[in-house]
Short mmCIF file of C-alpha atoms in Angstrom, two decimals:
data_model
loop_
_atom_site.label_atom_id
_atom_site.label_comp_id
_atom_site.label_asym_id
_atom_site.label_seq_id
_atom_site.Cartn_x
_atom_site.Cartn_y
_atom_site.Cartn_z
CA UNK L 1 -53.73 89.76 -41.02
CA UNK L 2 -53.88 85.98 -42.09
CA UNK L 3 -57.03 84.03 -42.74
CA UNK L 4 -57.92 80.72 -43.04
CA UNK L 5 -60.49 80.27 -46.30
CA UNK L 6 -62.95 77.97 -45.51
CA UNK L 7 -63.80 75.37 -47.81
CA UNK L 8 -66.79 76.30 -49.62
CA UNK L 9 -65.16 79.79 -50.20
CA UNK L 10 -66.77 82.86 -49.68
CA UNK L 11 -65.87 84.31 -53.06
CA UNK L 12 -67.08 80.88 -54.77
CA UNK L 13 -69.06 82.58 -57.64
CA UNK L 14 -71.48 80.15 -57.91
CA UNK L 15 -74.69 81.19 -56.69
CA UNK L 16 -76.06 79.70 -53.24
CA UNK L 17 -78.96 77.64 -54.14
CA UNK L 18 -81.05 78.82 -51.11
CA UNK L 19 -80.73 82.66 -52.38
CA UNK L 20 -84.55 84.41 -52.70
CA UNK L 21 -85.22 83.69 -56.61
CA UNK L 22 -88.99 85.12 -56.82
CA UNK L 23 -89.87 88.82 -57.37
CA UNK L 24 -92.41 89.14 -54.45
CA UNK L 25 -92.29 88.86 -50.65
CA UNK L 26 -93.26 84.97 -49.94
CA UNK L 27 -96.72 84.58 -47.77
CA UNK L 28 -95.04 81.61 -45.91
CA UNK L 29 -91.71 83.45 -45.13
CA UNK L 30 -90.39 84.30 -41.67
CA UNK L 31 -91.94 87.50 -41.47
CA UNK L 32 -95.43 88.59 -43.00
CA UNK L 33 -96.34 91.12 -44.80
CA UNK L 34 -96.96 93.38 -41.46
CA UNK L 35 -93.52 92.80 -39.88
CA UNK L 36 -91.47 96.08 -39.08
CA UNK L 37 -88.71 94.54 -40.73
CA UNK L 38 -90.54 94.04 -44.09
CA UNK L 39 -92.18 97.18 -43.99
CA UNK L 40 -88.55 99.33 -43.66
CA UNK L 41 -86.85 97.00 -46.13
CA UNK L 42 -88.96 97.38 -48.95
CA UNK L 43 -89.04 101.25 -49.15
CA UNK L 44 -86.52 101.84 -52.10
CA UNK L 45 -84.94 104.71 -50.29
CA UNK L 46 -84.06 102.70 -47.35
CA UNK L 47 -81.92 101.13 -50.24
CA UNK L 48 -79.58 104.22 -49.08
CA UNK L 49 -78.74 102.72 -45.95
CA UNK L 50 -76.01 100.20 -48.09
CA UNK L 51 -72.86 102.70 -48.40
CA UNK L 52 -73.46 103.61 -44.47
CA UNK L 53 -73.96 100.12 -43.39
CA UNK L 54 -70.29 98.71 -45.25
CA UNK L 55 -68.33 101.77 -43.88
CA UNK L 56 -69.95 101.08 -40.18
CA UNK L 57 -68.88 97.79 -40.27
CA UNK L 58 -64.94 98.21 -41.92
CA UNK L 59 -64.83 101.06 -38.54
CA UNK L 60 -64.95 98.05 -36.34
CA UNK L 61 -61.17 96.48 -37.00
CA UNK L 62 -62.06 92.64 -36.41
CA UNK L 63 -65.28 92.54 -37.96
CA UNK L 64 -63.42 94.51 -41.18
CA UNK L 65 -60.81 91.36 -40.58
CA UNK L 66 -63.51 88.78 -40.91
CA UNK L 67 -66.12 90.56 -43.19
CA UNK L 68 -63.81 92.51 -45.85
CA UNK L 69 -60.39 90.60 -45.76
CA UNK L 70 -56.91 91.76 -46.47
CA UNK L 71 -57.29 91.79 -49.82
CA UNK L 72 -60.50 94.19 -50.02
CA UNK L 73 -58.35 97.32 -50.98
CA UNK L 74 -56.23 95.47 -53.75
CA UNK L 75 -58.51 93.30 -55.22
CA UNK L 76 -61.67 95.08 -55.03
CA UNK L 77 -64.02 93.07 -58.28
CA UNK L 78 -63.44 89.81 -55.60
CA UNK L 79 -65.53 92.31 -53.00
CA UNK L 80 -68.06 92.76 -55.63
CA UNK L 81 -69.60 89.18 -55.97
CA UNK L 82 -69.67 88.90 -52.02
CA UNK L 83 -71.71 92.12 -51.49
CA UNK L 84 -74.12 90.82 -53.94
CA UNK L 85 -74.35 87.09 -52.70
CA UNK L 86 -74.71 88.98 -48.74
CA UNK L 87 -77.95 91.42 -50.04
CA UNK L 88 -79.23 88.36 -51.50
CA UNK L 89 -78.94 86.55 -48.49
CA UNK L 90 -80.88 89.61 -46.62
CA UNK L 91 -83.41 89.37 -49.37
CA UNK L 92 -84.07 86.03 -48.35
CA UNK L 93 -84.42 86.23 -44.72
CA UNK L 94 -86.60 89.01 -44.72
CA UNK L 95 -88.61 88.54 -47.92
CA UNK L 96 -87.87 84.80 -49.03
CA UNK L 97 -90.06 81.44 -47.87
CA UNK L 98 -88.99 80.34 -44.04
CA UNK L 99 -87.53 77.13 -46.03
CA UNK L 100 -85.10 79.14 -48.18
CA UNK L 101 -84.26 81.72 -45.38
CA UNK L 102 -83.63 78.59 -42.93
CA UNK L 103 -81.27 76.82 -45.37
CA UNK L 104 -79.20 80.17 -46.27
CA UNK L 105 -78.92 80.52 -42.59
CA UNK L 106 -77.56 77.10 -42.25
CA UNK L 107 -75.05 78.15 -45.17
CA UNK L 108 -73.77 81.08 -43.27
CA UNK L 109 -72.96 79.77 -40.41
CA UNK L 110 -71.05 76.40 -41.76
CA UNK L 111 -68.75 79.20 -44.16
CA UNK L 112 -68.26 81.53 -41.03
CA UNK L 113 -67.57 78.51 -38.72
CA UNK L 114 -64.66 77.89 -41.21
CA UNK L 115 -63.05 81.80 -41.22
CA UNK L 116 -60.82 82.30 -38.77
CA UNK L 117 -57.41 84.22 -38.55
CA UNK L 118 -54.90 86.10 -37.07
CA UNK L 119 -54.16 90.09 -35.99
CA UNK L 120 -50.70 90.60 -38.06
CA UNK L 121 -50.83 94.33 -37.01
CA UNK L 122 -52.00 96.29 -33.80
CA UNK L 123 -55.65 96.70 -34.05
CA UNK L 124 -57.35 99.27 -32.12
CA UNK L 125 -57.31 97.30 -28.77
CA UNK L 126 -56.83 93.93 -30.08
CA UNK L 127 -53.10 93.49 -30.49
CA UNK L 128 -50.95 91.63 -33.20
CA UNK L 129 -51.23 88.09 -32.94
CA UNK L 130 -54.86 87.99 -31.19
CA UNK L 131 -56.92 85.44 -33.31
CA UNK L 132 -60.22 85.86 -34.44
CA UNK L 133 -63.58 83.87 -36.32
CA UNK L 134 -65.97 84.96 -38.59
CA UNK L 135 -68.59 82.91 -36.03
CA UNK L 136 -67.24 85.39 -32.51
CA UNK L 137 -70.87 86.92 -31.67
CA UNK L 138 -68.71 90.24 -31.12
CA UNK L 139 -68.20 90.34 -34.76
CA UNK L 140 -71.73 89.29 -36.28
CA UNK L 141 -73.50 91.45 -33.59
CA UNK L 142 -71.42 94.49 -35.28
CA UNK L 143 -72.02 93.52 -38.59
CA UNK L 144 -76.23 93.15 -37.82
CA UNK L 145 -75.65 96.58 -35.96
CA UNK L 146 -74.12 98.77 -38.37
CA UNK L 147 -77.34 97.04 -41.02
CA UNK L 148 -79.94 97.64 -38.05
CA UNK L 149 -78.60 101.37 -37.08
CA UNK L 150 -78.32 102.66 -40.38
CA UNK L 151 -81.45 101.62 -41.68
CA UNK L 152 -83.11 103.09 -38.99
CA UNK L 153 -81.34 106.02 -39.78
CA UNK L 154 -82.44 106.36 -43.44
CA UNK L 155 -85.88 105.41 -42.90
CA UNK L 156 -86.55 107.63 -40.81
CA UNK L 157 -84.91 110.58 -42.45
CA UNK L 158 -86.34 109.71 -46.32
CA UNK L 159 -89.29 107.87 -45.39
CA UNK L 160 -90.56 108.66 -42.28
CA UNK L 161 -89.52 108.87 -38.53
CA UNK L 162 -90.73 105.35 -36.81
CA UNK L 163 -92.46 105.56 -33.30
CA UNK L 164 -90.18 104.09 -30.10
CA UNK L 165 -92.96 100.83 -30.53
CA UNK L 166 -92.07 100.44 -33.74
CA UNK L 167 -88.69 100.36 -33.62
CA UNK L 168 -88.54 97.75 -31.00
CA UNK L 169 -90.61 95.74 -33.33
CA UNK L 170 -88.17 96.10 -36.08
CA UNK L 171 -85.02 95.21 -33.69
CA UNK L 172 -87.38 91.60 -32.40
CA UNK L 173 -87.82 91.00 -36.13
CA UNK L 174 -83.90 91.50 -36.76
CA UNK L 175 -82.72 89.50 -33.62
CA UNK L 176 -84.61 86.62 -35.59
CA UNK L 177 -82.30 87.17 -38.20
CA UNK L 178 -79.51 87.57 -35.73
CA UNK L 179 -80.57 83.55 -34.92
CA UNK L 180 -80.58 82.80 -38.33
CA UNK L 181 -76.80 83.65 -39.01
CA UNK L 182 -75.43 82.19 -36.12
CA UNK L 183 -76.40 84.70 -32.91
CA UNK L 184 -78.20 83.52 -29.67
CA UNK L 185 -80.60 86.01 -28.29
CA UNK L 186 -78.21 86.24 -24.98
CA UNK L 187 -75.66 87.47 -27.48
CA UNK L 188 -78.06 90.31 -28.44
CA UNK L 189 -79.87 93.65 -27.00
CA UNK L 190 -82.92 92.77 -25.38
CA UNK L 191 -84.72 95.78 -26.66
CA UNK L 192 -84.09 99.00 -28.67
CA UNK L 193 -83.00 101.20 -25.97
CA UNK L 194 -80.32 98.65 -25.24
CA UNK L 195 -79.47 98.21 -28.69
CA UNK L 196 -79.00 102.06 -29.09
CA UNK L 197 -77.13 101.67 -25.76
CA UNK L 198 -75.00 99.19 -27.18
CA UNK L 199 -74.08 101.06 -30.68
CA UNK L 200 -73.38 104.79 -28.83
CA UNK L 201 -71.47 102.48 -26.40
CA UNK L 202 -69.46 101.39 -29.09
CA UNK L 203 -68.98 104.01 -31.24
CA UNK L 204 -67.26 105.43 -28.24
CA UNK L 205 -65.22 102.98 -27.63
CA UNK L 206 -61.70 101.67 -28.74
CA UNK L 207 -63.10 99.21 -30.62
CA UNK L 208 -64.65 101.61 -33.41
CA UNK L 209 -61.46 103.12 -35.12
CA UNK L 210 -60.78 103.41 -39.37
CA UNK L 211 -57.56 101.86 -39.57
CA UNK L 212 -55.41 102.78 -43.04
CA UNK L 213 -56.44 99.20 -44.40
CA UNK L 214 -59.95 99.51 -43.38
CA UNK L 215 -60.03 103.32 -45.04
CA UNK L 216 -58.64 102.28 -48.44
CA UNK L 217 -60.69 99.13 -48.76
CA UNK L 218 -63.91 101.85 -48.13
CA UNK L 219 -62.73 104.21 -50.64
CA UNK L 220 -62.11 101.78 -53.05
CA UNK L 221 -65.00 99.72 -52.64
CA UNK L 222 -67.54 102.18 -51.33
CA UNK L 223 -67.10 105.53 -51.89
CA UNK L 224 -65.50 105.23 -55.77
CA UNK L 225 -66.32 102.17 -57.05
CA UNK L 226 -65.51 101.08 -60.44
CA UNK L 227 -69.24 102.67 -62.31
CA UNK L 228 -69.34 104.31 -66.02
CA UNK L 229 -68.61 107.97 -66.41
CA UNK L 230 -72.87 109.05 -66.17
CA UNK L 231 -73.21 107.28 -63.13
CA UNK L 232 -70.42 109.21 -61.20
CA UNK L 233 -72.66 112.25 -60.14
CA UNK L 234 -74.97 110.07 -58.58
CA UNK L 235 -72.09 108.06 -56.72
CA UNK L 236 -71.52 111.91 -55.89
CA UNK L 237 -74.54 112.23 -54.40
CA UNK L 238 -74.95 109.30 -52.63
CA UNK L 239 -71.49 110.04 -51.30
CA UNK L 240 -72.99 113.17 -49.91
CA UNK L 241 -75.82 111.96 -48.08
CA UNK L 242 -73.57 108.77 -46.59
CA UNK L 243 -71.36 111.62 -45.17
CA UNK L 244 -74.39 113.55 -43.72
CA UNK L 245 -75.60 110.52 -42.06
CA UNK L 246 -72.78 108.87 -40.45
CA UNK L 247 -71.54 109.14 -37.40
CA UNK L 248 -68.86 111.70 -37.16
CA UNK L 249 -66.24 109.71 -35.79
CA UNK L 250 -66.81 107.48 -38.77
CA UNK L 251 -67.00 109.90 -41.67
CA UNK L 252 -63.62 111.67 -40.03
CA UNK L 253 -61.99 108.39 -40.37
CA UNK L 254 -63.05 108.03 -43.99
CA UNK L 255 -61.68 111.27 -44.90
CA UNK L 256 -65.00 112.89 -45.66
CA UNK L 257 -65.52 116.37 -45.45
CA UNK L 258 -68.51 117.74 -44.29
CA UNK L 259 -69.65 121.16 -43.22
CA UNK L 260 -73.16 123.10 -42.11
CA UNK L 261 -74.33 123.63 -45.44
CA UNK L 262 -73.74 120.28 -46.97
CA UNK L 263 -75.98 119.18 -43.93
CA UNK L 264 -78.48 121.62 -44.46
CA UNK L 265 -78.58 120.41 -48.21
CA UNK L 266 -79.13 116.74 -46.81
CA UNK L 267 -81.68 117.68 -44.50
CA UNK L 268 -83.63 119.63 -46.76
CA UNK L 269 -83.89 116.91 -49.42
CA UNK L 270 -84.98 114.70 -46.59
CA UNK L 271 -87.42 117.11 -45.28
CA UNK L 272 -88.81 117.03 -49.40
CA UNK L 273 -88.91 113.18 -49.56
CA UNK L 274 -91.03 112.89 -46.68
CA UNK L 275 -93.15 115.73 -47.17
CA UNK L 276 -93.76 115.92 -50.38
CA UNK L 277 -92.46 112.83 -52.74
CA UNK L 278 -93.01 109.77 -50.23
CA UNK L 279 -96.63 110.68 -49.60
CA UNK L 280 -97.59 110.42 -52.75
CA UNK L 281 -95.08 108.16 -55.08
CA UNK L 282 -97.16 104.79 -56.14
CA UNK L 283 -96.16 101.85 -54.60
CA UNK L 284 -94.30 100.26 -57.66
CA UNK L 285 -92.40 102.67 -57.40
CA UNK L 286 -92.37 103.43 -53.95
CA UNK L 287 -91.36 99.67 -52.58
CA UNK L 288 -88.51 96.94 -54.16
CA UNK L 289 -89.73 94.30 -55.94
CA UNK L 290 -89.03 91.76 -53.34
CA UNK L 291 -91.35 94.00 -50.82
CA UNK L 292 -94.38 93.29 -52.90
CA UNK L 293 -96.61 91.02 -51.61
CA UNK L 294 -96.49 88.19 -53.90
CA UNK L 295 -99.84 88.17 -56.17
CA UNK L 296 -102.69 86.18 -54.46
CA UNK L 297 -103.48 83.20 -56.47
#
């Protein structure tokens, strides 16, 4: 694969200026404090979602092209900064002031409008030589998916299952976001039926396959990332409950084992966090800082 770098690089270290910066959700934001999208987002468990999300999105061989890079795999502290500078970005959107979410957005979309590349290997069905952009809706609707899907997907297995109604409010609130990074809404499901639709569809598909480049990069970067020695049992665990909760054709092409009782183990400390823990854990401790409603002055 070869890439063009745009000019205000991606893995420019200095922070975007438009990044969220307060410790609360804004009152003037995009969303209020009643949005779907705010109210899954600042559970701390939905913080879970992260690992599944990144290995979703390296299954799908251009959007690993224009999202990871070539050089994920062997130079894996350059992937680092750019995961950061991307949750920040989400932190904004969702929790920041419309201003600062509407000048990140504008941000986004000049640095993706400058990716671009070329296929140097077979890819799924995309041959060598086909050329693809970081801006190709095909790409960001993937990348918004695999963020969408599997934080549905946590939420509702550590938090709480959401009713059809609210889901479809939480997939309106994310096709805003969709806008925001470059999408139109003709690019995008219409409702959450179609966007379920749309991920089975293309989990099925050709165009969902972990190629060897795409596998290393997720191991490296995802599943055993650089952490100190006491932090490596929970990396363990987390490890555990990504493989319970990804699709199978994804996990198989990560290499993850899984069997019965490894699932039973997940579900049963999902069926505690909702029963029991979620119920009653206070909010500071319950919600990120950024989901907070900012103090009223």
């Amino acid at each position: 694969m070869r890439t063009t770098e745009p000019a205000l690089a991606l893995d420019d270290t200095t922070p975007p200026a438009t990044v969220m910066s307060g410790a609360h959700a804004s009152p003037d934001g995009l969303f209020d404090d009643h949005a779907m999208i705010r109210r899954v987002h600042r559970e701390r468990a939905v913080m879970l979602h992260g690992a599944r999300t990144l290995l979703m999105q390296a299954a799908h061989p251009l959007a690993f092209a224009g999202f990871w890079g070539s050089t994920a795999a062997q130079e894996p502290e350059r992937a680092y900064p750019r995961l950061q500078r991307t949750a920040e970005a989400m932190a904004t959107a969702v929790f920041g002031p419309a201003d600062a979410a509407e000048a990140m957005g504008r941000r986004v979309r000049a640095i993706h409008g400058q990716v671009s590349g070329t296929l140097d290997h077979d890819a799924g069905p995309w041959p060598a030589g086909t050329r693809w952009r970081a801006d190709d809706p095909e790409l960001l609707l993937w990348i918004l998916a695999s963020l969408v899907d599997s934080a549905l997907v946590v939420h509702d297995r550590f938090v709480r299952p959401l009713r059809p109604e609210e889901r479809d409010a939480f997939w309106r609130d994310y096709r805003v976001v969709g806008d925001l990074f470059g999408l139109r809404q003709a690019d995008m499901p219409q409702s959450i039926v179609a966007f379920d639709a749309y991920v089975a569809d293309t989990l099925a598909s050709e165009r969902t396959q972990v190629l060897p480049d795409a596998r290393a990069a997720g191991t490296t970067i995802v599943l055993q990332p650089p952490v100190p020695l006491r932090l490596r049992p929970v990396i363990r665990i987390v490890n555990e409950i990504t493989a319970s909760i990804l699709p199978p054709k994804v996990r198989k092409g990560f290499g993850l084992r899984w069997d019965p009782a490894r699932d039973l183990g997940v579900d049963a400390l999902g069926l505690w966090s909702r029963r029991v823990l979620w119920p009653v854990l206070p909010q500071a401790l319950a919600w990120t800082p950024h989901g907070t409603p900012a103090p009223v002055r």
